[in-house]
Structure formats: C-alpha cells, structure tokens
Coordinates of C-alpha atoms in Angstrom, one line a residue:
X310 CA 101.0 -46.4 134.9
X311 CA 104.2 -46.8 133.1
X312 CA 103.4 -48.8 130.2
X313 CA 106.5 -49.0 129.7
X314 CA 107.7 -51.0 132.4
X315 CA 104.9 -52.7 132.8
X316 CA 106.0 -54.5 129.4
X317 CA 109.4 -54.6 129.8
X318 CA 109.0 -56.7 133.5
X319 CA 106.2 -58.8 131.2
X320 CA 108.9 -60.2 128.5
X321 CA 111.9 -59.7 131.3
X322 CA 110.0 -62.4 133.4
X323 CA 108.9 -64.5 130.3
X324 CA 112.6 -64.3 128.9
X325 CA 113.5 -61.7 126.7
X326 CA 116.4 -59.9 127.1
X327 CA 116.4 -56.1 127.6
X328 CA 118.6 -55.7 124.0
X329 CA 114.9 -57.3 122.2
X330 CA 113.0 -55.4 125.1
X331 CA 113.9 -52.7 124.0
X332 CA 113.5 -53.5 120.4
X333 CA 110.1 -54.9 120.7
X334 CA 108.8 -52.1 123.1
X335 CA 110.1 -50.0 120.1
X336 CA 108.2 -51.6 117.5
X337 CA 104.9 -51.8 119.7
X338 CA 104.7 -48.4 120.6
X339 CA 104.3 -47.5 117.0
X340 CA 102.2 -49.5 116.1
X341 CA 99.3 -48.4 118.6
X342 CA 100.6 -44.4 118.1
X343 CA 99.6 -44.0 114.7
X344 CA 97.2 -41.5 113.5
X345 CA 94.6 -43.4 112.2
X346 CA 94.2 -45.2 116.4
X347 CA 91.7 -42.5 117.4
X348 CA 90.5 -45.7 119.7
X349 CA 93.3 -48.6 119.5
X350 CA 95.6 -47.2 121.1
X351 CA 97.9 -47.5 124.5
X352 CA 95.1 -45.9 126.1
X353 CA 93.0 -49.4 125.6
X354 CA 95.8 -51.0 126.5
X355 CA 95.9 -49.5 129.1
X356 CA 92.3 -49.3 130.3
X357 CA 92.4 -53.4 129.8
X358 CA 96.0 -53.1 131.8
X359 CA 94.0 -51.4 134.7
X360 CA 91.4 -53.6 134.5
X361 CA 93.4 -57.5 134.2
X362 CA 95.2 -55.9 137.1
X363 CA 92.0 -55.1 139.3
X364 CA 91.4 -59.5 139.1
X365 CA 94.5 -60.4 138.6
X366 CA 93.9 -63.1 141.7
X367 CA 91.3 -64.9 138.5
X368 CA 93.9 -65.4 136.2
X369 CA 95.1 -69.1 135.8
X370 CA 97.2 -68.0 132.4
X371 CA 99.1 -64.3 133.7
X372 CA 102.1 -63.1 131.6
X373 CA 100.0 -64.9 128.8
X374 CA 96.7 -62.6 129.3
X375 CA 98.8 -59.3 130.2
X376 CA 101.2 -60.9 127.0
X377 CA 97.8 -61.5 124.9
X378 CA 96.6 -57.6 126.2
X379 CA 99.4 -55.8 125.0
X380 CA 99.3 -57.4 121.4
X381 CA 95.6 -58.5 120.5
X382 CA 95.0 -54.8 118.7
X383 CA 98.9 -54.3 117.3
X384 CA 98.5 -54.5 114.0
X385 CA 94.9 -52.4 113.0
X386 CA 93.9 -52.1 110.0
X387 CA 89.7 -50.7 109.7
X388 CA 89.1 -52.0 106.1
X389 CA 90.5 -55.6 107.0
X390 CA 88.8 -58.1 108.6
X391 CA 92.3 -60.2 109.8
X392 CA 93.1 -58.2 112.2
X393 CA 93.5 -59.6 115.5
X394 CA 94.8 -62.6 113.4
X395 CA 97.6 -60.9 111.9
X396 CA 98.5 -59.7 115.8
X397 CA 98.3 -63.1 116.8
X398 CA 101.1 -64.6 114.4
X399 CA 103.7 -61.4 115.2
X400 CA 102.7 -61.6 118.9
X401 CA 103.9 -65.6 118.7
X402 CA 106.6 -65.0 116.5
X403 CA 108.5 -62.8 118.5
X404 CA 108.8 -66.0 121.3
X405 CA 112.5 -66.6 118.9
X406 CA 114.9 -68.3 121.4
X407 CA 113.8 -66.7 124.3
X408 CA 115.1 -68.1 127.9
X409 CA 112.3 -67.7 130.6
X410 CA 114.1 -67.3 134.1
X411 CA 111.7 -68.3 137.1
X412 CA 109.0 -68.9 135.1
X413 CA 107.3 -71.5 132.6
X414 CA 108.0 -71.5 129.0
X415 CA 105.1 -68.7 128.0
X416 CA 102.1 -71.3 126.0
X417 CA 101.9 -70.0 122.6
X418 CA 99.2 -71.4 121.7
X419 CA 97.5 -69.9 124.5
X420 CA 98.8 -66.3 123.0
X421 CA 97.5 -67.2 119.7
X422 CA 94.3 -68.8 120.6
X423 CA 92.9 -65.5 123.7
X424 CA 94.5 -62.9 120.8
X425 CA 91.8 -64.0 117.5
X426 CA 89.7 -64.4 120.1
X427 CA 89.1 -61.0 120.9
X428 CA 87.7 -60.1 116.9
X429 CA 84.2 -62.1 117.9
X430 CA 84.4 -61.8 121.2
X431 CA 82.3 -65.5 121.5
X432 CA 82.5 -68.1 125.1
X433 CA 85.6 -69.9 124.8
X434 CA 86.6 -73.2 127.4
X435 CA 89.3 -71.4 128.6
X436 CA 88.1 -68.9 131.6
X437 CA 91.1 -66.7 131.2
X438 CA 90.3 -66.0 127.1
X439 CA 86.9 -65.2 128.8
X440 CA 88.4 -62.4 131.3
X441 CA 90.6 -61.3 127.9
X442 CA 87.3 -60.8 126.2
X443 CA 85.4 -58.5 128.8
X444 CA 88.3 -56.4 129.8
X445 CA 88.7 -54.9 126.0
X446 CA 85.2 -54.8 125.9
X447 CA 84.3 -53.6 129.4
X448 CA 85.2 -50.1 127.5
X449 CA 81.0 -51.0 127.1
X450 CA 79.3 -49.9 129.8
X451 CA 81.1 -47.1 130.3
X452 CA 78.9 -44.0 131.7
X453 CA 77.4 -42.4 128.4
X454 CA 79.7 -39.6 128.4
X455 CA 82.9 -41.9 128.2
X456 CA 80.6 -44.2 126.0
X457 CA 79.8 -41.6 123.6
X458 CA 83.5 -40.2 123.0
X459 CA 84.3 -43.9 122.4
X460 CA 82.4 -44.3 119.3
X461 CA 83.0 -41.1 118.3
X462 CA 86.8 -42.7 118.1
X463 CA 85.8 -45.8 116.4
X464 CA 84.0 -43.4 113.8
X465 CA 87.0 -41.6 112.6
X466 CA 89.2 -44.8 112.9
X467 CA 86.2 -45.8 110.1
X468 CA 86.7 -42.4 108.4
X469 CA 87.1 -43.7 104.6
X470 CA 83.5 -44.9 104.9
X471 CA 80.9 -42.7 104.4
X472 CA 77.2 -42.6 106.5
X473 CA 75.5 -44.5 104.2
X474 CA 78.0 -47.7 104.6
X475 CA 79.5 -47.0 108.2
X476 CA 76.1 -46.5 109.8
X477 CA 74.7 -50.0 108.8
X478 CA 77.5 -51.8 109.7
X479 CA 78.1 -50.4 113.1
X480 CA 74.5 -50.9 113.7
X481 CA 74.5 -54.7 112.5
X482 CA 77.7 -54.9 114.4
X483 CA 75.7 -53.4 117.5
X484 CA 72.7 -55.6 116.8
X485 CA 75.2 -58.8 117.0
X486 CA 75.8 -58.3 120.6
X487 CA 72.2 -57.8 121.5
X488 CA 71.3 -60.6 119.7
X489 CA 73.8 -63.0 122.5
X490 CA 72.7 -64.1 125.0
X491 CA 75.7 -62.1 126.8
X492 CA 77.6 -59.8 126.2
X493 CA 79.9 -60.2 128.7
X494 CA 81.3 -64.2 128.7
X495 CA 82.8 -63.7 132.8
X496 CA 80.3 -64.7 135.5
X497 CA 81.8 -62.0 137.4
X498 CA 81.7 -58.7 134.0
X499 CA 77.7 -59.9 133.7
X500 CA 76.5 -59.2 136.6
X501 CA 78.2 -55.3 136.8
X502 CA 78.2 -54.2 133.5
X503 CA 75.4 -56.1 131.9
X504 CA 72.8 -54.4 132.1
X505 CA 74.8 -50.6 131.4
X506 CA 76.2 -51.4 127.9
X507 CA 73.2 -53.1 126.3
X508 CA 71.7 -49.7 127.6
X509 CA 73.9 -47.7 126.0
X510 CA 74.6 -50.0 122.4
X511 CA 71.2 -49.5 122.3
X512 CA 70.8 -45.9 122.9
X513 CA 73.9 -45.9 119.8
X514 CA 72.0 -47.9 117.7
X515 CA 68.4 -45.2 117.9
X516 CA 72.1 -42.7 116.9
X517 CA 72.1 -44.9 113.6
X518 CA 68.9 -45.2 112.8

C-alpha cells in the first residue's frame, strides 16, 4: 500500500488542490516519522487502513473515517493527555477553502468527534466511530509475538518514565480495558477478536506486576 497515493486520492476527493495536498502530506509524514514514535507512526496508520479497506462496506462516512485515521495521532506527546483533542483540532483546521468535487463537503464535526473518541475508546452513538475505535485497537488481538513487539514499542515511547512509574500506570490502563463489558465496539470485532485481546492484556499485566 502506498500511503501517499491513498492520502492524495482522499484529499483530492474531498476538494483539496494538489499544492495543498503535497504540503499537507509533507507535514503529516514528518509528524508520524519523528524518532520518538516507535508505535504511533505510519506503520500504525497503514495497519488501520488495511482494516478500513476490509470493512469499507460497513461504513456510512468512509471519507471522514479515512481522514480521521490519517490524523488521529497527528499530535502525539507521551507526557500529554490532550493528544487526541489537539489532533482533532488540527485535522479540522485544515478544512479551509476546499471545494469538493463529486462528494459532499466533509463533516467536520464527525471528524472531530471520531478523533477525540480514540482517546477513551468508549461506545459511540455513531457506528462509524465505533469502527474507527476498533481499527485503532485491533493490535490488542494480534498473535502474542506481535503483541509483545507492540507493548515494547509503547514502552519506548514512554521511556522518560522509570519502571516504578510506568509499570503501574500501564497496568492500570490495561485493567480498565478488562473492566469494560467489551474492548471492541462493533459486534464483528467482538466476535473475532475480543477473547484474544483479553488474553493478551492479561498476560501483559502479569509481566508488569
């Protein structure tokens, strides 16, 4: 998958001109390629888009959801708690002076709400947002070897924190997933991935304690 081509096609459909698309792609690629990003990088975006393409027919607002995938971690500083809000604000801020060709003008509010929803990963009244949340969390249901790489990458992103701070914080966040009735928000992902995700999380918690 060529991410730049996917991005260019999306923004052209939404109504961005080519010069603006090129600049926005440059900014996006730069943001996701920072050395501090061991997990929240372009590989994560690509994985989410693979899920997006697989479940495309289930979506009512595919343009907005794909756009949200590209921008949901645009701002990512491990020591901050408002990354999703800042990312959402930025994502809608560049919807300026666009003239959609053949498509309805993108729903700014949907994009904003979708990106913000990737912070708490809680069930949303809008089903497309539930799909986005599940695309974001699919990593939790990978085979153990891949899951282990994931949580090691997360640890590197939080390397400013010593183990005595990081481990209980990470364990608390993971336990929160287990305390919810469901990790995944769509029936499809629950059926396919819920059990595996819970098993992985339980194993990681044991390693942290």
